[in-house]
PDB file of C-alpha atoms in Angstrom:
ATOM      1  CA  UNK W   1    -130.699 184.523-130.505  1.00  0.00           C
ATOM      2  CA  UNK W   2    -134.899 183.776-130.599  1.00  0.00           C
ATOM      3  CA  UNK W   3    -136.768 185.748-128.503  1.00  0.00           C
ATOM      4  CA  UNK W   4    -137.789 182.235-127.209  1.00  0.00           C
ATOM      5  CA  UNK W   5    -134.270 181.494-126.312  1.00  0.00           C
ATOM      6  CA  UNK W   6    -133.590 184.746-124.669  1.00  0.00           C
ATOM      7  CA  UNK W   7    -136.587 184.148-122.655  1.00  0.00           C
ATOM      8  CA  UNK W   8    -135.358 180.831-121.740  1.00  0.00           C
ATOM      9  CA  UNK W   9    -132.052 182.115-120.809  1.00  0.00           C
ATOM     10  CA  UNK W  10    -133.656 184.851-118.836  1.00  0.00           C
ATOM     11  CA  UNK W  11    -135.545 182.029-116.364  1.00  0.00           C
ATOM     12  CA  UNK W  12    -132.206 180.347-116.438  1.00  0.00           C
ATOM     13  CA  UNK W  13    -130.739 183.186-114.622  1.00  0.00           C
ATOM     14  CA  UNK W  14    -133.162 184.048-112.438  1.00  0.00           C
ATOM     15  CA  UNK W  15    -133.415 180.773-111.120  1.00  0.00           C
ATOM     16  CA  UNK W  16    -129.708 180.104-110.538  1.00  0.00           C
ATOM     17  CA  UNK W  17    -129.459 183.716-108.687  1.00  0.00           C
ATOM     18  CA  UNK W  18    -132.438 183.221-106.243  1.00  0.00           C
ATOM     19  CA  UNK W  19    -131.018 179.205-105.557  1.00  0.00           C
ATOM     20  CA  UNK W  20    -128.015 181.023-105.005  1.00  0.00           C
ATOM     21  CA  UNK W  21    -129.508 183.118-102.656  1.00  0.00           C
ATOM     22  CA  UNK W  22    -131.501 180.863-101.120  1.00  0.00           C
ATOM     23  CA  UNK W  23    -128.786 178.650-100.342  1.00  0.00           C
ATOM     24  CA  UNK W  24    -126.920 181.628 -98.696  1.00  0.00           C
ATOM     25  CA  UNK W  25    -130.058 182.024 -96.720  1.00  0.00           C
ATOM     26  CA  UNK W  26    -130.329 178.171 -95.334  1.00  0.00           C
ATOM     27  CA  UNK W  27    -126.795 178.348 -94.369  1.00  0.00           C
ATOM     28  CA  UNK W  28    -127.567 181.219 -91.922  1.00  0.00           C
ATOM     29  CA  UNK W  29    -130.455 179.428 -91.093  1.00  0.00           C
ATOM     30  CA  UNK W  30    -128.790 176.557 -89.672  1.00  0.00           C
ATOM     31  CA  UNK W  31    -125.991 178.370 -88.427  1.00  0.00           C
ATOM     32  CA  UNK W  32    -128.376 180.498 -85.946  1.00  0.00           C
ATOM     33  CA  UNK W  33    -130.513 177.967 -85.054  1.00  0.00           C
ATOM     34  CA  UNK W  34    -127.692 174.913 -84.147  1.00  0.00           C
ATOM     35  CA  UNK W  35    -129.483 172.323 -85.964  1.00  0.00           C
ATOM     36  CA  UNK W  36    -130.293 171.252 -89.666  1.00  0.00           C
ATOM     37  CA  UNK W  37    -129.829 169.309 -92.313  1.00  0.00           C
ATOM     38  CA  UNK W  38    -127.358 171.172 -94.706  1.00  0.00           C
ATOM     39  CA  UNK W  39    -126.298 168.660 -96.981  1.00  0.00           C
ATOM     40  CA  UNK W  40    -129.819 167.527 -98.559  1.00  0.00           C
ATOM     41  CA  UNK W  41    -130.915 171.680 -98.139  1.00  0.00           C
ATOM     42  CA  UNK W  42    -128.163 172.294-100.724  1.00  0.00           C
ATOM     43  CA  UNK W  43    -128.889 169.207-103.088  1.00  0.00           C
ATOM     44  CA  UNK W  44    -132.456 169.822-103.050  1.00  0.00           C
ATOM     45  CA  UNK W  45    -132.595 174.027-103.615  1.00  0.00           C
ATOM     46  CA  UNK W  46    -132.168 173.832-107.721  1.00  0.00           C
ATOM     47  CA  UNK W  47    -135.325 171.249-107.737  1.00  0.00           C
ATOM     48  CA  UNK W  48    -137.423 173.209-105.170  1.00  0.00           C
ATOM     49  CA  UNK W  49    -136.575 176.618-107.409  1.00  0.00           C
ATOM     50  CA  UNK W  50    -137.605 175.774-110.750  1.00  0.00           C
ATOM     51  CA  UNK W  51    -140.540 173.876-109.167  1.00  0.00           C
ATOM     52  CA  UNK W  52    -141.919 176.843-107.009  1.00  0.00           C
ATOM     53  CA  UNK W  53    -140.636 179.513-109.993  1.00  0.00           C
ATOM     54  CA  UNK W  54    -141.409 177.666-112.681  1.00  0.00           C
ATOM     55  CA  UNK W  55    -143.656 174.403-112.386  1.00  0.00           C
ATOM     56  CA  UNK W  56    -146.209 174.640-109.675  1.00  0.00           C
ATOM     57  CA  UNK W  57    -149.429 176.241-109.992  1.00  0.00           C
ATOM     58  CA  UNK W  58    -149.896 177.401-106.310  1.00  0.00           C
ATOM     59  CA  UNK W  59    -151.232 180.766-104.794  1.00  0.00           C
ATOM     60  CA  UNK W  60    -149.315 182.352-102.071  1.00  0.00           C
ATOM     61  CA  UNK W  61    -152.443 184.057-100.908  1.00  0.00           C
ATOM     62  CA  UNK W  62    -154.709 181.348-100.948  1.00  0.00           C
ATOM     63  CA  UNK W  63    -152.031 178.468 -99.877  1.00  0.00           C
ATOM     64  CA  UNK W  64    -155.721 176.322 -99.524  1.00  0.00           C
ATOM     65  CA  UNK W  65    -156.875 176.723-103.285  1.00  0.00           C
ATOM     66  CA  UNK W  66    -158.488 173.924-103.974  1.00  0.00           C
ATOM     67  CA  UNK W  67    -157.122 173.652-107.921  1.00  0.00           C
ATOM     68  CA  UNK W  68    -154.003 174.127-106.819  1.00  0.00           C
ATOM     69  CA  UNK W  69    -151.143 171.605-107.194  1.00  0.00           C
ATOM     70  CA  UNK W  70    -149.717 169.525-104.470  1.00  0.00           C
ATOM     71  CA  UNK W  71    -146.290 169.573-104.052  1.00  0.00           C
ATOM     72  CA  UNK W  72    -145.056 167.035-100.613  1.00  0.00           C
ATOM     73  CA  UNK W  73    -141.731 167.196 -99.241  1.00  0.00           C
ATOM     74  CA  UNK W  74    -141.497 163.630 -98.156  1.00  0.00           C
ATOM     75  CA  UNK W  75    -137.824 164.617 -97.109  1.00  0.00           C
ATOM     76  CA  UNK W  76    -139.146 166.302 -94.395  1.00  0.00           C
ATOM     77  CA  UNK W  77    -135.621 166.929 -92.227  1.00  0.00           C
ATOM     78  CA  UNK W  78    -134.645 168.939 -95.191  1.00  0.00           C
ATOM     79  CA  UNK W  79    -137.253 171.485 -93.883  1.00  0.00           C
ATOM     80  CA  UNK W  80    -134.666 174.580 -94.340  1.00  0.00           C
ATOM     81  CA  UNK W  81    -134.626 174.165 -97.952  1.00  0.00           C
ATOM     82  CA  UNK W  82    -138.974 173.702 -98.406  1.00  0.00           C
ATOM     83  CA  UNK W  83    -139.331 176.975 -95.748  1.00  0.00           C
ATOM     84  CA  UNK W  84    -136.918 178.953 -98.177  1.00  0.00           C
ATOM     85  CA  UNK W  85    -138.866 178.020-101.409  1.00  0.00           C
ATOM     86  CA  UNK W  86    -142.341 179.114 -99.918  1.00  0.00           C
ATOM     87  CA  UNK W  87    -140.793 181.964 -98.492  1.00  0.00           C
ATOM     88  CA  UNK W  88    -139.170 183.136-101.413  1.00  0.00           C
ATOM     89  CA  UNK W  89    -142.271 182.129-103.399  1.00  0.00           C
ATOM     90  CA  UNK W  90    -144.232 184.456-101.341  1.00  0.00           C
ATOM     91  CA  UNK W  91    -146.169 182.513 -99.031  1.00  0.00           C
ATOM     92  CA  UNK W  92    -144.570 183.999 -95.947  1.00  0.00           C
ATOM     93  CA  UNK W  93    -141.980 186.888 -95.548  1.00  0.00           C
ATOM     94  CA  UNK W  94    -138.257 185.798 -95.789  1.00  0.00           C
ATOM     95  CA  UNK W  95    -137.752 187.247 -92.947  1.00  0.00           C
ATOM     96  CA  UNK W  96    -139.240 184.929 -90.859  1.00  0.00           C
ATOM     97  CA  UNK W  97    -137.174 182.835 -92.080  1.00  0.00           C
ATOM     98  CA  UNK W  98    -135.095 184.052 -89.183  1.00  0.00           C
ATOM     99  CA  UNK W  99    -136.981 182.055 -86.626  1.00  0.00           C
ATOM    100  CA  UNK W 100    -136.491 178.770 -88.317  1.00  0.00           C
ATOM    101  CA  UNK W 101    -136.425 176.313 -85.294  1.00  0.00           C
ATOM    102  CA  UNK W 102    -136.597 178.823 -82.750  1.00  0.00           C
ATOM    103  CA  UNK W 103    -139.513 178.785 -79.742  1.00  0.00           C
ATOM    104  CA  UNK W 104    -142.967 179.242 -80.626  1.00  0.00           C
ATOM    105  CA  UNK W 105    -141.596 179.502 -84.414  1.00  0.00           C
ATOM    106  CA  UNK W 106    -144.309 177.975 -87.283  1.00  0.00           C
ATOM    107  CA  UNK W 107    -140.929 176.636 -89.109  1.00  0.00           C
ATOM    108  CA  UNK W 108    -140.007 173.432 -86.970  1.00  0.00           C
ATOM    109  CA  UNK W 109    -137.521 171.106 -87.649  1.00  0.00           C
ATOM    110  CA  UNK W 110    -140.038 169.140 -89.858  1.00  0.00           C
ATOM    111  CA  UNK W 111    -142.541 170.773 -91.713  1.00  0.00           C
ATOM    112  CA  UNK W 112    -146.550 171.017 -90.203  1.00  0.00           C
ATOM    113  CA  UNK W 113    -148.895 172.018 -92.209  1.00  0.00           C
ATOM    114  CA  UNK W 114    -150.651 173.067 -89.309  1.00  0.00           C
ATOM    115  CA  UNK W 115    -148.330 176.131 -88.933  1.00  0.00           C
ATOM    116  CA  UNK W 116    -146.468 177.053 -91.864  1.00  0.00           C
ATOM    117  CA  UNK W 117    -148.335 177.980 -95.373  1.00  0.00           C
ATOM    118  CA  UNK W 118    -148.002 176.311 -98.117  1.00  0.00           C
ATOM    119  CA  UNK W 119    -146.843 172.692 -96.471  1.00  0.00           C
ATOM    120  CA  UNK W 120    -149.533 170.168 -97.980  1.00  0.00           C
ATOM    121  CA  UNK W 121    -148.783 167.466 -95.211  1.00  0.00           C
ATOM    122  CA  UNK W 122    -146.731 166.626 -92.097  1.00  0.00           C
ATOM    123  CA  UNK W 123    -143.390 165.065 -92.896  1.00  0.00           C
ATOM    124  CA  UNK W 124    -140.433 163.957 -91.322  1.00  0.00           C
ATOM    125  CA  UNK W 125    -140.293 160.366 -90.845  1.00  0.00           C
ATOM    126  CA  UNK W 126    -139.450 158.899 -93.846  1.00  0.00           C
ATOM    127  CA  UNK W 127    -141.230 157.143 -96.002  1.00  0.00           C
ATOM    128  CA  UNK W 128    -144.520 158.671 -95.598  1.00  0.00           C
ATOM    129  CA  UNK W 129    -144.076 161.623 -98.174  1.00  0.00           C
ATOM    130  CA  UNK W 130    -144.931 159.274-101.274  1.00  0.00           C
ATOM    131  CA  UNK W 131    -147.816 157.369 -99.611  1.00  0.00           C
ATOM    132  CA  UNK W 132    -149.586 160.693 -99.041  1.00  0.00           C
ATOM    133  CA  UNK W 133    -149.230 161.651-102.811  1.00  0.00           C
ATOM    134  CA  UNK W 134    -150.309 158.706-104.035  1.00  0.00           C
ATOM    135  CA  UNK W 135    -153.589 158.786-101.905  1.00  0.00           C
ATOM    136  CA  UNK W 136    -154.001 162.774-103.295  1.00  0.00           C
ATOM    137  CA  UNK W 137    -153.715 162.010-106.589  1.00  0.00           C
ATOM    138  CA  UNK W 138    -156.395 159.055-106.115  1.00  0.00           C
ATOM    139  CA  UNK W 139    -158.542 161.514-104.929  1.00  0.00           C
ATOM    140  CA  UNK W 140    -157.700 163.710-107.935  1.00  0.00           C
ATOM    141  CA  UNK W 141    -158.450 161.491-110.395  1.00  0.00           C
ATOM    142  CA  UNK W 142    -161.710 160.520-108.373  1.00  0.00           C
ATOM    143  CA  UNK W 143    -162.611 164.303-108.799  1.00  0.00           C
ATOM    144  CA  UNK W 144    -161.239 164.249-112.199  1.00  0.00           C
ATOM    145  CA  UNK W 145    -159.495 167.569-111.406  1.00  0.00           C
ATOM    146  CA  UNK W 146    -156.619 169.350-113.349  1.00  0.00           C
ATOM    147  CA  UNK W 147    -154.401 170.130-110.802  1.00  0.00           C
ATOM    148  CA  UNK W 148    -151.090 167.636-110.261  1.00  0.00           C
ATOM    149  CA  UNK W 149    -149.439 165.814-107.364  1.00  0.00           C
ATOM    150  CA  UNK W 150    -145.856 165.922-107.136  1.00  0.00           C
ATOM    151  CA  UNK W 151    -143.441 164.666-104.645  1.00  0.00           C
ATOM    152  CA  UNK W 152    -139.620 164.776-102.983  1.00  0.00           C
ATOM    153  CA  UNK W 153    -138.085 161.955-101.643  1.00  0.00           C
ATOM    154  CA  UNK W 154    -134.509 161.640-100.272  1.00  0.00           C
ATOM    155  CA  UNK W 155    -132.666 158.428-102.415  1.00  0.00           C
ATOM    156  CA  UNK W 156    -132.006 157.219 -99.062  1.00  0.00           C
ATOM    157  CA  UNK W 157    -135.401 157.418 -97.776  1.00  0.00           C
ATOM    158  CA  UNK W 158    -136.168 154.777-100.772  1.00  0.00           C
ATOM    159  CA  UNK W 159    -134.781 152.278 -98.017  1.00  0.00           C
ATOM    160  CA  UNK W 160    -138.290 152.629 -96.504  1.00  0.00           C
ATOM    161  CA  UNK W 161    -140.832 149.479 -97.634  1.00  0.00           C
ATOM    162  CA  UNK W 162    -144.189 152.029 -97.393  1.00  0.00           C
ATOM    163  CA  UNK W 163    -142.309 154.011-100.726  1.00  0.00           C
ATOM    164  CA  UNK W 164    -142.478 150.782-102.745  1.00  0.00           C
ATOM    165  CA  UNK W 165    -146.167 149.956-101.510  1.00  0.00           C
ATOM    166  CA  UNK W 166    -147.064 153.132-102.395  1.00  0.00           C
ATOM    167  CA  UNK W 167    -145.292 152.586-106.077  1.00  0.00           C
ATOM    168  CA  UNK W 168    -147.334 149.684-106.624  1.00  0.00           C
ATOM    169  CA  UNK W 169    -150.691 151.047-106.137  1.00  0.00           C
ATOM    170  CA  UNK W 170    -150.081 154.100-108.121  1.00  0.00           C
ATOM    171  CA  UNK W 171    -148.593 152.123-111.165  1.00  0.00           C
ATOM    172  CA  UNK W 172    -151.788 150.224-110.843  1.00  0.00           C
ATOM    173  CA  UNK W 173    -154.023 152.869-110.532  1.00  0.00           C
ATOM    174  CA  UNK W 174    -152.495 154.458-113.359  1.00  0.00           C
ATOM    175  CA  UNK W 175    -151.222 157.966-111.564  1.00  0.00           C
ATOM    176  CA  UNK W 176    -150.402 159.943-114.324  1.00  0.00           C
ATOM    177  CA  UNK W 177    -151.122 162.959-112.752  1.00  0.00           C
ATOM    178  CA  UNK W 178    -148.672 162.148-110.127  1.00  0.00           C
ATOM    179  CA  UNK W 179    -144.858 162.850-109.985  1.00  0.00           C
ATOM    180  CA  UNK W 180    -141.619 161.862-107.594  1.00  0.00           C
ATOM    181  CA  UNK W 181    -138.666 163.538-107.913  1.00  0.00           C
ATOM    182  CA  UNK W 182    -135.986 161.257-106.212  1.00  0.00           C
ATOM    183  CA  UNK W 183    -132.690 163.875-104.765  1.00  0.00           C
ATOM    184  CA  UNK W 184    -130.592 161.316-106.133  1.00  0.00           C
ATOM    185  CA  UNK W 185    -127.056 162.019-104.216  1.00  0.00           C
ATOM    186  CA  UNK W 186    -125.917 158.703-103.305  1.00  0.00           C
ATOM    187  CA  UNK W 187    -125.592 159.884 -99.463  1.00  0.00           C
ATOM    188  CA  UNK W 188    -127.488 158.854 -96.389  1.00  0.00           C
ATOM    189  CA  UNK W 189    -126.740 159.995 -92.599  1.00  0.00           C
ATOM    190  CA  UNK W 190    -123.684 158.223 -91.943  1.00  0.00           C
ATOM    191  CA  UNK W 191    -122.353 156.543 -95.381  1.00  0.00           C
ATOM    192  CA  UNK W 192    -123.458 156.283 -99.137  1.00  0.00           C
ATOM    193  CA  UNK W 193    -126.849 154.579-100.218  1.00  0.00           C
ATOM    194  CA  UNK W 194    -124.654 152.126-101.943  1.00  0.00           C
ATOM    195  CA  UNK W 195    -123.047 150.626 -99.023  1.00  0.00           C
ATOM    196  CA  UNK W 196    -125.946 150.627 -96.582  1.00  0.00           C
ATOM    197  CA  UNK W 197    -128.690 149.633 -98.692  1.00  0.00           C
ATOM    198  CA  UNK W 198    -128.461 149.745-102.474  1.00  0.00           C
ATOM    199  CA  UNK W 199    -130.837 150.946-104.976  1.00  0.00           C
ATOM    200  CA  UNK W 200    -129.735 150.256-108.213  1.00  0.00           C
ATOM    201  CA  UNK W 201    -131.133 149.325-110.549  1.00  0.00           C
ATOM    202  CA  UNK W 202    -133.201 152.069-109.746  1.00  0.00           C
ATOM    203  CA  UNK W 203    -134.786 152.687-112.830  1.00  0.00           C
ATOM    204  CA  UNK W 204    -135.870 149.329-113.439  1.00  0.00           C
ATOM    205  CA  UNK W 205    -137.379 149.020-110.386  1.00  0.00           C
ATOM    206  CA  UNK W 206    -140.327 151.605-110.799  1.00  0.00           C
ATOM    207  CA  UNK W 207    -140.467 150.774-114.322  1.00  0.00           C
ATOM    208  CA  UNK W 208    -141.304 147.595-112.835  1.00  0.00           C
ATOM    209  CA  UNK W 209    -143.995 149.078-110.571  1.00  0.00           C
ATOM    210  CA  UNK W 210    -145.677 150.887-113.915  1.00  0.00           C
ATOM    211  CA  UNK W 211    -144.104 154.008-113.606  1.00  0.00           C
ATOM    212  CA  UNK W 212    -142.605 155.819-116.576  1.00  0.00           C
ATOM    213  CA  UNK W 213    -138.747 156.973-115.424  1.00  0.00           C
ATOM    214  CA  UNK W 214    -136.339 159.579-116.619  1.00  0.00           C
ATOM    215  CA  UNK W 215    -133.313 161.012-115.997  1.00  0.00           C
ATOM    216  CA  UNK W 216    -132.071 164.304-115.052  1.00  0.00           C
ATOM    217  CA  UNK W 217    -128.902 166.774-113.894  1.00  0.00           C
ATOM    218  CA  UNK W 218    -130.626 168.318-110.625  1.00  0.00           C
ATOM    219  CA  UNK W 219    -128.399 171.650-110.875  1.00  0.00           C
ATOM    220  CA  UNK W 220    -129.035 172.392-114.671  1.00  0.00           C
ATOM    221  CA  UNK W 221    -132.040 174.835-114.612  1.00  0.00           C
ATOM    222  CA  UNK W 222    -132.632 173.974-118.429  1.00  0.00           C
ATOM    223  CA  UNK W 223    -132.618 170.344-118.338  1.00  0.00           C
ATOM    224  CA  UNK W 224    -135.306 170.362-115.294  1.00  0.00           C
ATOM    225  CA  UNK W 225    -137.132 173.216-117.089  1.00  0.00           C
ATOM    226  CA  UNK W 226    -137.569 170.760-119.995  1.00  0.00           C
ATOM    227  CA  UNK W 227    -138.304 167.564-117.967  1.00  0.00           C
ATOM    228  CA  UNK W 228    -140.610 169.168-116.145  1.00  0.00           C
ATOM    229  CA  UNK W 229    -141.990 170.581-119.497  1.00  0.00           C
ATOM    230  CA  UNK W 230    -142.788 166.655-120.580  1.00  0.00           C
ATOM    231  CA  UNK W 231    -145.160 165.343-117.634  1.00  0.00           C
ATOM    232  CA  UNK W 232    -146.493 163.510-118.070  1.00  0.00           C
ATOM    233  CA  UNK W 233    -143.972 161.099-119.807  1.00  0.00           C
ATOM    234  CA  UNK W 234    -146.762 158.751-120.761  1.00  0.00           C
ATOM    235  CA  UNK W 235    -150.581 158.649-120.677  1.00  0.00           C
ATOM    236  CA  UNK W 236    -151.638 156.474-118.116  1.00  0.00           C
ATOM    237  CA  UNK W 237    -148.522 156.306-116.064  1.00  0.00           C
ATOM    238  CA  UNK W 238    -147.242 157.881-113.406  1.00  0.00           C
ATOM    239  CA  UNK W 239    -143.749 159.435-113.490  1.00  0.00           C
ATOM    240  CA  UNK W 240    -140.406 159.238-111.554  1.00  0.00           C
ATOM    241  CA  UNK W 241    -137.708 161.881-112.355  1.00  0.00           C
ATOM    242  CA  UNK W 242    -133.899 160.566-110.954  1.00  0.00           C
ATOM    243  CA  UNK W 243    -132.651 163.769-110.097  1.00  0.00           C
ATOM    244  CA  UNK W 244    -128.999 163.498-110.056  1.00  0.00           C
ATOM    245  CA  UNK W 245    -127.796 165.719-107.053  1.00  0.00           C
ATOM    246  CA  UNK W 246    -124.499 166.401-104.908  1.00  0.00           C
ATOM    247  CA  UNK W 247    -124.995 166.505-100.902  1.00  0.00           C
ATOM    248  CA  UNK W 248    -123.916 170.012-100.524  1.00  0.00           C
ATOM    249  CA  UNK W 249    -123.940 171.525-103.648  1.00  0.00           C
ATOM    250  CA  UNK W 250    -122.314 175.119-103.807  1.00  0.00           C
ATOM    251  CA  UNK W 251    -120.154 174.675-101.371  1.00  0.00           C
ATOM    252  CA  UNK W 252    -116.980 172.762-102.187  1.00  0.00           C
ATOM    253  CA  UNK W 253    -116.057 171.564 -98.731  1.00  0.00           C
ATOM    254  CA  UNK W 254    -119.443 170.753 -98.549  1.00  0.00           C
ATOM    255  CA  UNK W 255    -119.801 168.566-101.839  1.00  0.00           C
ATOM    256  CA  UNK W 256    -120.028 165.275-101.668  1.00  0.00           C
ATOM    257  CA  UNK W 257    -118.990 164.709 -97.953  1.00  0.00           C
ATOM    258  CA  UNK W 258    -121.297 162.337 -95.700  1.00  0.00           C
ATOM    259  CA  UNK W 259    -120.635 164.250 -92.226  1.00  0.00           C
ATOM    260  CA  UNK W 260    -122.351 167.041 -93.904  1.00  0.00           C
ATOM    261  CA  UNK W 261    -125.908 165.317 -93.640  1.00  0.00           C
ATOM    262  CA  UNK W 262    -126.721 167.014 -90.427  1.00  0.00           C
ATOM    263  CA  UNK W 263    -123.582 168.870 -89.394  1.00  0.00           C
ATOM    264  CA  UNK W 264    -123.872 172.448 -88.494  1.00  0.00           C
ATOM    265  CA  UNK W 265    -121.514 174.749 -90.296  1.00  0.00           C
ATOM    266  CA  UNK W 266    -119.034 176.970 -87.884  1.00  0.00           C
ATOM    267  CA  UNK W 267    -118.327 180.772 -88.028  1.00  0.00           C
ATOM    268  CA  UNK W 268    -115.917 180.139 -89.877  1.00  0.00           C
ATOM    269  CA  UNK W 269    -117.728 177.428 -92.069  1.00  0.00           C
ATOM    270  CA  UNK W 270    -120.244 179.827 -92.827  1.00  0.00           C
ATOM    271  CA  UNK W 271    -118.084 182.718 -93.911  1.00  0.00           C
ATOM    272  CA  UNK W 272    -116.596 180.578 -96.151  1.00  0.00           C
ATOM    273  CA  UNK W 273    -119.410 178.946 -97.672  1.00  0.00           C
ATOM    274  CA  UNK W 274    -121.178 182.416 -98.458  1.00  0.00           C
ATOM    275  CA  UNK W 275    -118.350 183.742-100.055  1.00  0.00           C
ATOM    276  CA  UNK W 276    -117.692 181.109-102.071  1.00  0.00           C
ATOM    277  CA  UNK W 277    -121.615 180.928-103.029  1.00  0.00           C
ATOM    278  CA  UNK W 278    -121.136 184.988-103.942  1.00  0.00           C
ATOM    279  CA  UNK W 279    -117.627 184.393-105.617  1.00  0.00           C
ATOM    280  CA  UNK W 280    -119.739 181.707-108.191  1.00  0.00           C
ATOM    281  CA  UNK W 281    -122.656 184.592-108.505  1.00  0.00           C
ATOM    282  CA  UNK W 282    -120.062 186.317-109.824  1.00  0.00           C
ATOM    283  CA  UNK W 283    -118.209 184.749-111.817  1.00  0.00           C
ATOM    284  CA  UNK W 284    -120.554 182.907-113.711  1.00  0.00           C
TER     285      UNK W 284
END
């Protein structure tokens, strides 16, 4: 094997052991605090890991930098998953993590960038993640700075009409230093995208808005390591990455099931979650 393979296969693993961990860690998270969203945590933690170990030039000790890039998690109820990636990216100490939701903590329920380092901008309600991006990379292109905007919206949260304003503008404005990453699982809080709204065809639709699209598996470290290696996909363009995700991922009670948007895992739930998360650490 290359020494540029082994290296490859060396991030590989490191990333798929610290997702694994950090999904361990947003279970308990939830668990103690009574409230989350586990589902879109555990569809969204392979993205958010390669991005924060791999893709994003940020500084944990100066969260402020001003070349840094901007990374928005316009999903903002997945707020478990975002807290673990800065966390584990050094921006505060995991164990705070412990607090997640808890009185006084600086980790609500949705992200504030008022509190918690490393959060670029208030999210929560949906819709507003992508708007917010498109206005920073404006102003990055106004500046005609190097750092990069990129962005996290739920597939569901597409639903929203500001997302598709938003689309318009930056295809016109030719964004190319701007990036969404759709969680593509097909599952909204209560049923499937398909049958409450539908999307497709998705692609077609921002190519239609000036955007240059690609696919990609959102759980294989080397196919986002190389995606992410090609922005942007086209000069002048900005670029939309269709993640292809499962709501839960991990966990195989989890996987795929639509009651697991918000539902809090049990005792029980929990135990068996984690050991099935260390069972595939193992075995793999």
């Amino acid at each position: 094997m290359s020494e540029a393979h082994t290296s490859i296969a060396r991030k590989i693993e490191r990333l798929r052991r610290q997702a694994n961990e950090m999904r361990r860690r947003n279970l308990r998270m939830i668990h103690e605090a009574g409230m989350g969203h586990t589902g879109g945590d555990l569809s969204a933690a392979d993205i958010l890991t390669t991005l924060y170990g791999e893709v994003l030039s940020v500084n944990p000790d100066d969260p402020a930098d001003p070349n840094r890039d901007r990374f928005i998690m316009s999903k903002g109820h997945c707020s478990g998953a975002l807290y673990t990636a800065l966390a584990y990216a050094g921006f505060f100490p995991l164990e705070e993590l412990d607090t997640y939701m808890q009185p006084l903590s600086r980790l609500n329920g949705h992200p504030d960038r008022t509190k918690a380092p490393g959060v670029e901008t208030n999210t929560g309600p949906l819709g507003h993640g992508l708007p917010v991006a498109v206005g920073a990379a404006i102003g990055g292109k106004l500046d005609r700075a190097a750092w990069r905007v990129f962005v996290l919206t739920g597939d569901g949260e597409l639903q929203e009409g500001s997302n598709w304003e938003a689309a318009m503008t930056a295809g016109h404005r030719s964004l190319d230093n701007l990036t969404l990453i759709i969680d593509r699982n097909g599952l909204q809080q209560g049923d499937a995208t398909a049958n409450t709204n539908r999307l497709d065809p998705l692609a077609d639709k921002w190519r239609a808005f000036g955007w240059a699209v690609d696919h990609v598996d959102g759980h294989d470290y080397k196919a986002l390591l190389h995606i992410f290696g090609r922005l942007p996909f086209e000069p002048g363009k900005p670029s939309c990455i269709i993640a292809h995700t499962h709501k839960g991922r991990g966990v195989s009670f989890m996987e795929d099931r639509v009651e697991w948007h918000h539902k809090v895992p049990s005792q029980d739930e929990l135990a068996r979650a984690i050991a099935e998360l260390e069972a595939a650490l193992r075995d793999a």
